[in-house]
Coordinates of N, CA, C and O in Angstrom, one line a residue:
X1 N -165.9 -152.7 -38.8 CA -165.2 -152.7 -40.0 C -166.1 -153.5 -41.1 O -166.5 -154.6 -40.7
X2 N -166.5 -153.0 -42.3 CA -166.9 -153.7 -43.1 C -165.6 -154.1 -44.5 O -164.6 -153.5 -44.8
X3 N -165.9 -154.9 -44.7 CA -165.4 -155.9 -45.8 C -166.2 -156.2 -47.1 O -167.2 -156.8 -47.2
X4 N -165.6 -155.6 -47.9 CA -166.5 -155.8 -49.3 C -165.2 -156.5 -50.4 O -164.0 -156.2 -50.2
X5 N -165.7 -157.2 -51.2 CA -164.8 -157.7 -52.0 C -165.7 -158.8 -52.9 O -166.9 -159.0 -52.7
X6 N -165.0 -159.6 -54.0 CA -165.7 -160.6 -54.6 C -164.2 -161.2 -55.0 O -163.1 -160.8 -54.8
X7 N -164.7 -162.5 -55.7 CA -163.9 -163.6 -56.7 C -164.1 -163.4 -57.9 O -165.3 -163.1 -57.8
X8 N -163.7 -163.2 -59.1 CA -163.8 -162.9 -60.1 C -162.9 -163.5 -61.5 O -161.7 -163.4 -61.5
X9 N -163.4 -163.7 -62.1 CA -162.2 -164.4 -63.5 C -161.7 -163.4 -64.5 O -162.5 -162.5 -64.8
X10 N -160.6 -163.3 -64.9 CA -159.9 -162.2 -65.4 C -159.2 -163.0 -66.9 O -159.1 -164.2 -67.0
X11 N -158.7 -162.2 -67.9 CA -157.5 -162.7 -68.5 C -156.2 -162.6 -68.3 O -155.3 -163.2 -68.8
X12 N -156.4 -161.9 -67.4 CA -154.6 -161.8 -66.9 C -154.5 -161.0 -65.6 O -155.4 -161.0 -64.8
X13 N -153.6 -160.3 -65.5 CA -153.5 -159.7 -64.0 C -153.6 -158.2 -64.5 O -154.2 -157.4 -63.7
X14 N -153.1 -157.9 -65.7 CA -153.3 -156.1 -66.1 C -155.1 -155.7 -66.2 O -155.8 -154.7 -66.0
X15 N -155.4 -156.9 -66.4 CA -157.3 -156.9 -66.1 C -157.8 -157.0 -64.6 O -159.0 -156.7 -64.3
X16 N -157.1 -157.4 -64.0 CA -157.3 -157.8 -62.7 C -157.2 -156.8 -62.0 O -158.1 -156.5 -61.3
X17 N -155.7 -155.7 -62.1 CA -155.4 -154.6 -61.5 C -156.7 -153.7 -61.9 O -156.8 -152.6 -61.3
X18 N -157.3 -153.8 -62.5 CA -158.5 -152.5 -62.8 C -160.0 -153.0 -62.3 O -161.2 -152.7 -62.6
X19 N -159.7 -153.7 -61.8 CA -161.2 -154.6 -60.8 C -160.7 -154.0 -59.1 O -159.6 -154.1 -58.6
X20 N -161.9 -153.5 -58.6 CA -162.2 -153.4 -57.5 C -163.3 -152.4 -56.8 O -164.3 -152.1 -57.4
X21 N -163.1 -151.8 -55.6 CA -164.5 -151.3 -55.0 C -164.8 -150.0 -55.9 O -164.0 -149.1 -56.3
X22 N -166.1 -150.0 -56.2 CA -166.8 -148.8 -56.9 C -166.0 -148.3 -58.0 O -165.5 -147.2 -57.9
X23 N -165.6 -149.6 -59.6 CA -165.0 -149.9 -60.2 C -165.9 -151.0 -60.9 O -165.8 -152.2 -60.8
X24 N -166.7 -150.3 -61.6 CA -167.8 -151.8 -62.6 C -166.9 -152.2 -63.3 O -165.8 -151.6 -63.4
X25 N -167.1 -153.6 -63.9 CA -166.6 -154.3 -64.7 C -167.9 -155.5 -65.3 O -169.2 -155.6 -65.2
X26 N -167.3 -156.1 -65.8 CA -168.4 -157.5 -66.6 C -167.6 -159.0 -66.5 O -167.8 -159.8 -67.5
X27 N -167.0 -159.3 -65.7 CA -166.2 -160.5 -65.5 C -167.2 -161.2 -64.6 O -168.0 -160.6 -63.9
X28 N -167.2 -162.5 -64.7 CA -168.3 -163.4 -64.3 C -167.8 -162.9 -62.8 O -166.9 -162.0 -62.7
X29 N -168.3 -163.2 -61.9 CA -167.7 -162.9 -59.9 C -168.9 -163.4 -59.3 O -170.0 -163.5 -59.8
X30 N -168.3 -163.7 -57.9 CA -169.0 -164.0 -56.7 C -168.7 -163.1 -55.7 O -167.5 -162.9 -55.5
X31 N -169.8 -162.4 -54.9 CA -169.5 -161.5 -54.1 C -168.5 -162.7 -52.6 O -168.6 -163.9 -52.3
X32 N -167.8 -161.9 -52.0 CA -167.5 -162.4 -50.5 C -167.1 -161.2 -49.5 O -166.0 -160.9 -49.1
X33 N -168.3 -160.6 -49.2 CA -168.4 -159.4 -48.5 C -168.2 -160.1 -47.1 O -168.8 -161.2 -46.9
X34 N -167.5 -159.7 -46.3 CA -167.2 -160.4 -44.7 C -166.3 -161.1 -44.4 O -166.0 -161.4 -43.2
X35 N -165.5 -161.6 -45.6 CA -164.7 -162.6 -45.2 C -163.3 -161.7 -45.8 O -163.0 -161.0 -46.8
X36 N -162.4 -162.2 -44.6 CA -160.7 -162.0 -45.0 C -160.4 -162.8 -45.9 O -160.0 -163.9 -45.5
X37 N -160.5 -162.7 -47.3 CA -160.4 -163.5 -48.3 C -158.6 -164.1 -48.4 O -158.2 -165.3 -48.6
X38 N -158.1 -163.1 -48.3 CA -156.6 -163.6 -47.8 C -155.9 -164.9 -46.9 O -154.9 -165.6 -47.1
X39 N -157.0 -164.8 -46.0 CA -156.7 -165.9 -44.6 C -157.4 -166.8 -45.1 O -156.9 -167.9 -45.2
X40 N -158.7 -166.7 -45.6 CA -159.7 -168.0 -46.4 C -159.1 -168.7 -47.2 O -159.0 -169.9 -46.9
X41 N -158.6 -168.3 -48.5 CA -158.2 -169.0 -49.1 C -157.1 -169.6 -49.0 O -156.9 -170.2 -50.1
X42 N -155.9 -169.8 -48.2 CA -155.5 -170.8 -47.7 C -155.9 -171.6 -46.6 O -155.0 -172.3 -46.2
X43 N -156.7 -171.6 -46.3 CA -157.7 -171.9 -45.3 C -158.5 -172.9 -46.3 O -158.3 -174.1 -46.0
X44 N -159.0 -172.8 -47.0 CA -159.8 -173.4 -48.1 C -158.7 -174.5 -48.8 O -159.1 -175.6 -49.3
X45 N -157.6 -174.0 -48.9 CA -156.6 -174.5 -49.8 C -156.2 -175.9 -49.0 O -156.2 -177.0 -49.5
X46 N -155.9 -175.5 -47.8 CA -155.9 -176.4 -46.5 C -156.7 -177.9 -46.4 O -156.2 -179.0 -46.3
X47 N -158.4 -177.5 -46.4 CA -159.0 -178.2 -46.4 C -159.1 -178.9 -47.3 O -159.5 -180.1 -47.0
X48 N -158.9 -178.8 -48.4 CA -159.3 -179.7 -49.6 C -158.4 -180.0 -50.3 O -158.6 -180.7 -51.4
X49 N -157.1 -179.7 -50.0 CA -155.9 -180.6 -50.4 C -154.7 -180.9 -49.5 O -153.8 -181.5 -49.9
X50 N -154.9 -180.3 -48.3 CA -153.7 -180.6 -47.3 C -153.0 -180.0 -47.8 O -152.0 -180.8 -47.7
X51 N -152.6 -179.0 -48.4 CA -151.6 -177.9 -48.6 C -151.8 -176.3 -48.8 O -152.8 -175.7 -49.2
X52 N -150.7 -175.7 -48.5 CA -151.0 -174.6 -48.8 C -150.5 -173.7 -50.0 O -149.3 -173.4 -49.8
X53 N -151.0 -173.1 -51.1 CA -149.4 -172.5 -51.5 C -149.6 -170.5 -51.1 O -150.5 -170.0 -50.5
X54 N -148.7 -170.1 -51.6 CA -148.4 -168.4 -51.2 C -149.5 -167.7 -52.1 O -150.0 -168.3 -53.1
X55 N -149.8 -166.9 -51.8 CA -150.1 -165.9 -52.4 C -149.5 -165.1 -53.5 O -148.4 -164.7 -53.4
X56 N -150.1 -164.8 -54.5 CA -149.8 -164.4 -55.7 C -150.6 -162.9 -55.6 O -151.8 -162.8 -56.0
X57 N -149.6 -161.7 -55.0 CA -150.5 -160.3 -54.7 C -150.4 -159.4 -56.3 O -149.3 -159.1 -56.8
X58 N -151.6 -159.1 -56.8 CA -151.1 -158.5 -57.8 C -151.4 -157.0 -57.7 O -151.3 -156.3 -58.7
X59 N -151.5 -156.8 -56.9 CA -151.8 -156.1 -55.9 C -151.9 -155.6 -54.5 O -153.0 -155.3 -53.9
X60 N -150.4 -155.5 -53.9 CA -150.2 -155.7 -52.5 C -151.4 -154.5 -51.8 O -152.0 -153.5 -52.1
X61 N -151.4 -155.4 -50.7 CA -152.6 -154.3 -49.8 C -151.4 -153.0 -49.1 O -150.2 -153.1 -49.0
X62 N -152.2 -152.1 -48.9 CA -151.4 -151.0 -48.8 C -152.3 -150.1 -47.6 O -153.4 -150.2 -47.3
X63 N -151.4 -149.3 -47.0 CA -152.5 -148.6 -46.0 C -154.2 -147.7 -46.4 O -154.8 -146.8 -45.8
X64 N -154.4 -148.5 -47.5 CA -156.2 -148.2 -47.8 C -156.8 -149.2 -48.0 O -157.7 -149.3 -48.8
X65 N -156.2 -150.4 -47.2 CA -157.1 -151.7 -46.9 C -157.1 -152.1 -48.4 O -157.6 -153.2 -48.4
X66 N -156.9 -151.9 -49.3 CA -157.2 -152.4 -50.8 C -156.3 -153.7 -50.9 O -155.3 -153.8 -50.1
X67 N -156.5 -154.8 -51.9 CA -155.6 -155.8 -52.1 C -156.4 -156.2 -53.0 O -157.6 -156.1 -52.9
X68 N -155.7 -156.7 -54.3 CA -156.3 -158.1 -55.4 C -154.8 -159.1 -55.3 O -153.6 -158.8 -55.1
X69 N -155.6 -160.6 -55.7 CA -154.6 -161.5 -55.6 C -154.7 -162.8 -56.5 O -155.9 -163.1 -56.7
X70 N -154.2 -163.3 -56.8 CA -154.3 -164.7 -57.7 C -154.9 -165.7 -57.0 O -154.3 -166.1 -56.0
X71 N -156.1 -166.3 -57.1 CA -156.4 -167.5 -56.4 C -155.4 -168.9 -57.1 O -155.4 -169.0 -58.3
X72 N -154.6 -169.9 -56.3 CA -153.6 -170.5 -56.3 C -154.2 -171.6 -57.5 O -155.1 -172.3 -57.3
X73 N -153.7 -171.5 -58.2 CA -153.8 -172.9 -59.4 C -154.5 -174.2 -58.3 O -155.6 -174.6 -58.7
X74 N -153.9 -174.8 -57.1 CA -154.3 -175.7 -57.0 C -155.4 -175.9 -56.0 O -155.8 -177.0 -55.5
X75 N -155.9 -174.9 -55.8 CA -157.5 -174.4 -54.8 C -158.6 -174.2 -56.4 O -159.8 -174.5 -56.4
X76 N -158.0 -173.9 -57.1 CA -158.7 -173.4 -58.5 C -159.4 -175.0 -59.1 O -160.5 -175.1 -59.7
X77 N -158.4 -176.0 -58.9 CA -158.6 -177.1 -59.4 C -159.5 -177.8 -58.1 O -160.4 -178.4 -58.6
X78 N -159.5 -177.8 -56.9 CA -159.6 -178.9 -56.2 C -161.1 -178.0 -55.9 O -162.1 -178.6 -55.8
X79 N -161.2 -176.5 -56.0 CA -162.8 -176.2 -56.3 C -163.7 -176.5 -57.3 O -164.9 -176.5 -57.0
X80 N -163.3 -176.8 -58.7 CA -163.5 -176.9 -59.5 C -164.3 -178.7 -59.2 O -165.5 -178.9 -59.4
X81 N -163.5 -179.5 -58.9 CA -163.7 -181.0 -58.9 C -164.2 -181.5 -57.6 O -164.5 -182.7 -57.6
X82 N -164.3 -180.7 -56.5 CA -164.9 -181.2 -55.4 C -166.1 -181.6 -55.6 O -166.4 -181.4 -56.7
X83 N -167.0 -182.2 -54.8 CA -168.2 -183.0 -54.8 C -168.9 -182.1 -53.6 O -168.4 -181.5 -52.6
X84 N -170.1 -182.1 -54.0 CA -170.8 -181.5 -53.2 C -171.0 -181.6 -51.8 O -171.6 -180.8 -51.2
X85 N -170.4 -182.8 -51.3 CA -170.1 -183.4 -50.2 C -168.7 -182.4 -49.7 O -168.8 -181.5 -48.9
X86 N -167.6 -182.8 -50.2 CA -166.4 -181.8 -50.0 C -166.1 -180.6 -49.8 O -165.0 -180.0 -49.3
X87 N -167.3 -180.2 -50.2 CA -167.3 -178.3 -50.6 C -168.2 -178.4 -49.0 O -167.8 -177.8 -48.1
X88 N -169.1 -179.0 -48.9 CA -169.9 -179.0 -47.4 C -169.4 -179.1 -46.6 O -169.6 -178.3 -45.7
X89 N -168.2 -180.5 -46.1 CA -167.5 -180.5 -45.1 C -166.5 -179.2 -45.1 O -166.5 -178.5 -44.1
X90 N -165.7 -178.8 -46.2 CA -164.8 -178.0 -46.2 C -165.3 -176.9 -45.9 O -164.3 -176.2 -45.4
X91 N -166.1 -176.4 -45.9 CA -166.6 -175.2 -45.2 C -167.0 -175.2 -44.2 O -166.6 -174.2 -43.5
X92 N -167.9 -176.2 -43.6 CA -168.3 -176.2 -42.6 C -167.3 -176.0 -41.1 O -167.5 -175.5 -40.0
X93 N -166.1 -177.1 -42.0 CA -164.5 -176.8 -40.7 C -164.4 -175.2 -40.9 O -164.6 -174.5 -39.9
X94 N -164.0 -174.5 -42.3 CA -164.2 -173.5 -42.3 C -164.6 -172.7 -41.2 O -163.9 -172.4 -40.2
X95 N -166.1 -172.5 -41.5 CA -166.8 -171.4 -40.5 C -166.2 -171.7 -38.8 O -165.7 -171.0 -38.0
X96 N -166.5 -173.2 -38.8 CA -166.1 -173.2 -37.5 C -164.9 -172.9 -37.3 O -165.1 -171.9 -36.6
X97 N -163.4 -172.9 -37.5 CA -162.4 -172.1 -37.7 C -162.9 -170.7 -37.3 O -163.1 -170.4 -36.1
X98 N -163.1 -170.2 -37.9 CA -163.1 -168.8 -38.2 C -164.3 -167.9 -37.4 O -164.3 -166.7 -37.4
X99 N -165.0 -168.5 -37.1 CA -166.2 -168.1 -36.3 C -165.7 -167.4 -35.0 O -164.8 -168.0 -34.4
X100 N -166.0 -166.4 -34.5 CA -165.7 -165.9 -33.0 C -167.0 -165.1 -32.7 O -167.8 -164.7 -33.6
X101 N -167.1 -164.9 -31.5 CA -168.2 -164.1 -30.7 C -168.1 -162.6 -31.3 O -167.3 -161.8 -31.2
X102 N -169.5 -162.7 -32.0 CA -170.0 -161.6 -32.5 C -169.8 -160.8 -34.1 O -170.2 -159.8 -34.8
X103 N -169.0 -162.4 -34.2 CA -168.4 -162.4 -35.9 C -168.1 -163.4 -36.5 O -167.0 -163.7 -36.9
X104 N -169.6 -164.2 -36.6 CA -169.7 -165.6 -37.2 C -170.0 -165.4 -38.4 O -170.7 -164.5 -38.9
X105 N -169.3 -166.3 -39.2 CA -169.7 -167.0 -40.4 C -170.9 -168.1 -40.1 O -170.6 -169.0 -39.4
X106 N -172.1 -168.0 -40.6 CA -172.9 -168.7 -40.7 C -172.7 -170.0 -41.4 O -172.8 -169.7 -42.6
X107 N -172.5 -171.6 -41.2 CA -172.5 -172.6 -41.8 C -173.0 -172.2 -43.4 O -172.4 -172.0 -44.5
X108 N -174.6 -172.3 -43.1 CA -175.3 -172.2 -44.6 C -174.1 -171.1 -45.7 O -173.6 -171.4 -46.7
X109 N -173.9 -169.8 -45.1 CA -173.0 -168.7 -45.7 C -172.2 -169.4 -46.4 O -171.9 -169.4 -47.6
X110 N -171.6 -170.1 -45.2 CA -170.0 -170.4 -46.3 C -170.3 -171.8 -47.2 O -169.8 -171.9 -48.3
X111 N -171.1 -172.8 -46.6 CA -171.6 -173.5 -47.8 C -171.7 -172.7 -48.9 O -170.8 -172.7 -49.7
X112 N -172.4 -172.1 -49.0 CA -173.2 -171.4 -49.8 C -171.8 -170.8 -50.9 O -171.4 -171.2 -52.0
X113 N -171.2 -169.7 -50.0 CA -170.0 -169.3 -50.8 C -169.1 -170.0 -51.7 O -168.8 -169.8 -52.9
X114 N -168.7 -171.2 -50.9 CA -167.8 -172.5 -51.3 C -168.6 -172.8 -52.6 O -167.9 -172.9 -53.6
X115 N -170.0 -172.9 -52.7 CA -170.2 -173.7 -53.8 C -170.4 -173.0 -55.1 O -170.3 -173.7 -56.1
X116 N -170.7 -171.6 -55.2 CA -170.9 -170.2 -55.9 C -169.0 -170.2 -56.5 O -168.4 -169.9 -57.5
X117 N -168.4 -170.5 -55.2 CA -166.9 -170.3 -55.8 C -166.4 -171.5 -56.7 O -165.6 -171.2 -57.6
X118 N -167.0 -173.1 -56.5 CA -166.8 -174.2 -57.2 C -167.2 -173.9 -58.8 O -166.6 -174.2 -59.8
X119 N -168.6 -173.3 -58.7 CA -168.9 -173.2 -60.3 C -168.2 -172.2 -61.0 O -168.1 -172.1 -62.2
X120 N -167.5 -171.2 -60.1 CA -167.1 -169.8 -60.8 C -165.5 -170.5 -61.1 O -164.9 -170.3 -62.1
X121 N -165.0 -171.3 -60.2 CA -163.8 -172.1 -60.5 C -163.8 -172.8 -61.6 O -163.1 -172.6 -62.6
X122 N -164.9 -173.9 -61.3 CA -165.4 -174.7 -62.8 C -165.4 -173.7 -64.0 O -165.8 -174.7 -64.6
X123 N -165.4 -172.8 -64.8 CA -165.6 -172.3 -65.5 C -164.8 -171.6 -66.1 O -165.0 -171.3 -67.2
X124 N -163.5 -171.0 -65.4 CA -162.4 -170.6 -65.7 C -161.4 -171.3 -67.0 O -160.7 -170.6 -67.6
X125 N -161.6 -172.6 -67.2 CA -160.7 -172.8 -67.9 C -161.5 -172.8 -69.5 O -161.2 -172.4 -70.6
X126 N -162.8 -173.5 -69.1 CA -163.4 -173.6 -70.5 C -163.7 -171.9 -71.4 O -163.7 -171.8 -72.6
X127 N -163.8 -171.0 -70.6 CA -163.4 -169.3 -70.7 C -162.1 -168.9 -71.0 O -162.0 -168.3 -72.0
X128 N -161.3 -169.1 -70.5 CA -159.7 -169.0 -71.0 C -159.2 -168.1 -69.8 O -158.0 -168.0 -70.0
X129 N -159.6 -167.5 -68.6 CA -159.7 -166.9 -67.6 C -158.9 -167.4 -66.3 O -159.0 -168.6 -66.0
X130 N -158.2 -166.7 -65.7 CA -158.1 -166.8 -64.5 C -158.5 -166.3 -63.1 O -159.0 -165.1 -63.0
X131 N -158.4 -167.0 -62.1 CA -159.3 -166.6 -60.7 C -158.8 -165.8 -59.8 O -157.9 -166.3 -59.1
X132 N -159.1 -164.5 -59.6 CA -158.3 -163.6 -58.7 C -159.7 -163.0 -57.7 O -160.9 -163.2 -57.6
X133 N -158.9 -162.1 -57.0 CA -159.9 -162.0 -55.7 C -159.5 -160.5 -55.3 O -158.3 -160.4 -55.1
X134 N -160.3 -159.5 -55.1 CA -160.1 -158.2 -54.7 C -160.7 -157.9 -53.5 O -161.9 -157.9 -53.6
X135 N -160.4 -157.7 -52.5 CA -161.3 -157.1 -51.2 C -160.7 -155.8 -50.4 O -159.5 -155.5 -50.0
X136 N -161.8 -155.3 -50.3 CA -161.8 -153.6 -49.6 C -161.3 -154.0 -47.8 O -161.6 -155.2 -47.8
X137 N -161.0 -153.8 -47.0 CA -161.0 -153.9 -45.4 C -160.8 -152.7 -45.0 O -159.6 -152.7 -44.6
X138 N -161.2 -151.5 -44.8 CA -160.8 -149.9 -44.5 C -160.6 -150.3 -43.2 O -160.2 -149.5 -42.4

């Protein structure tokens, strides 16, 4: 199965519903091809604030693997303000979580991701934008 999808900043969710696979657009984004973005980001939400909240589908997934979703106001903040230190541990539990034989997240990867998603977080407010997330799973 492949997984294609990104993070992306929108103005609202009627902008949001018209983002996804083989569907250009010009909204700042971070790709996250491989990962269940679904299960991640309360996973993420987890780590860096001990809570979780629901999902916001603005776009329910449907039997063509498709879904877009609201990234949760308070993952949006606690990415935004983490320290580079935070975003490293928090991923790092991450991958390990989520890692299984023959379908690892690579440490560096999800560093990597986490911190591409801190600046695209950071940036949402001074833009006027909010953080939603689209991913393909056929």
């Amino acid at each position: 199965m492949v997984l294609v999808g990104e993070f992306f900043l929108a103005g609202d969710d009627e902008s949001a519903v018209r983002v996804g696979p083989r569907k250009s657009h010009d909204f700042p984004a971070v790709p996250c091809d491989g990962v269940y973005a679904d299960d991640a980001v309360p996973r993420w939400e987890a780590l860096l604030t001990g809570a979780e909240s629901p999902l916001r589908y603005v776009v329910p997934m449907a039997n063509d693997g498709f879904t877009v979703f609201a990234v949760p106001p308070p993952l949006c903040t606690a990415l935004a303000s983490a320290g580079t230190d935070r975003l490293r541990t928090a991923a790092m539990s991450w991958a390990e979580i989520v890692s299984e034989p023959d379908d690892e997240i690579s440490p560096d990867s999800a560093v990597g991701l986490l911190e591409r998603l801190s600046a695209l977080a950071g940036s949402r407010k001074e833009r006027g934008l909010s953080l939603y997330c689209w991913y393909f799973a056929p």
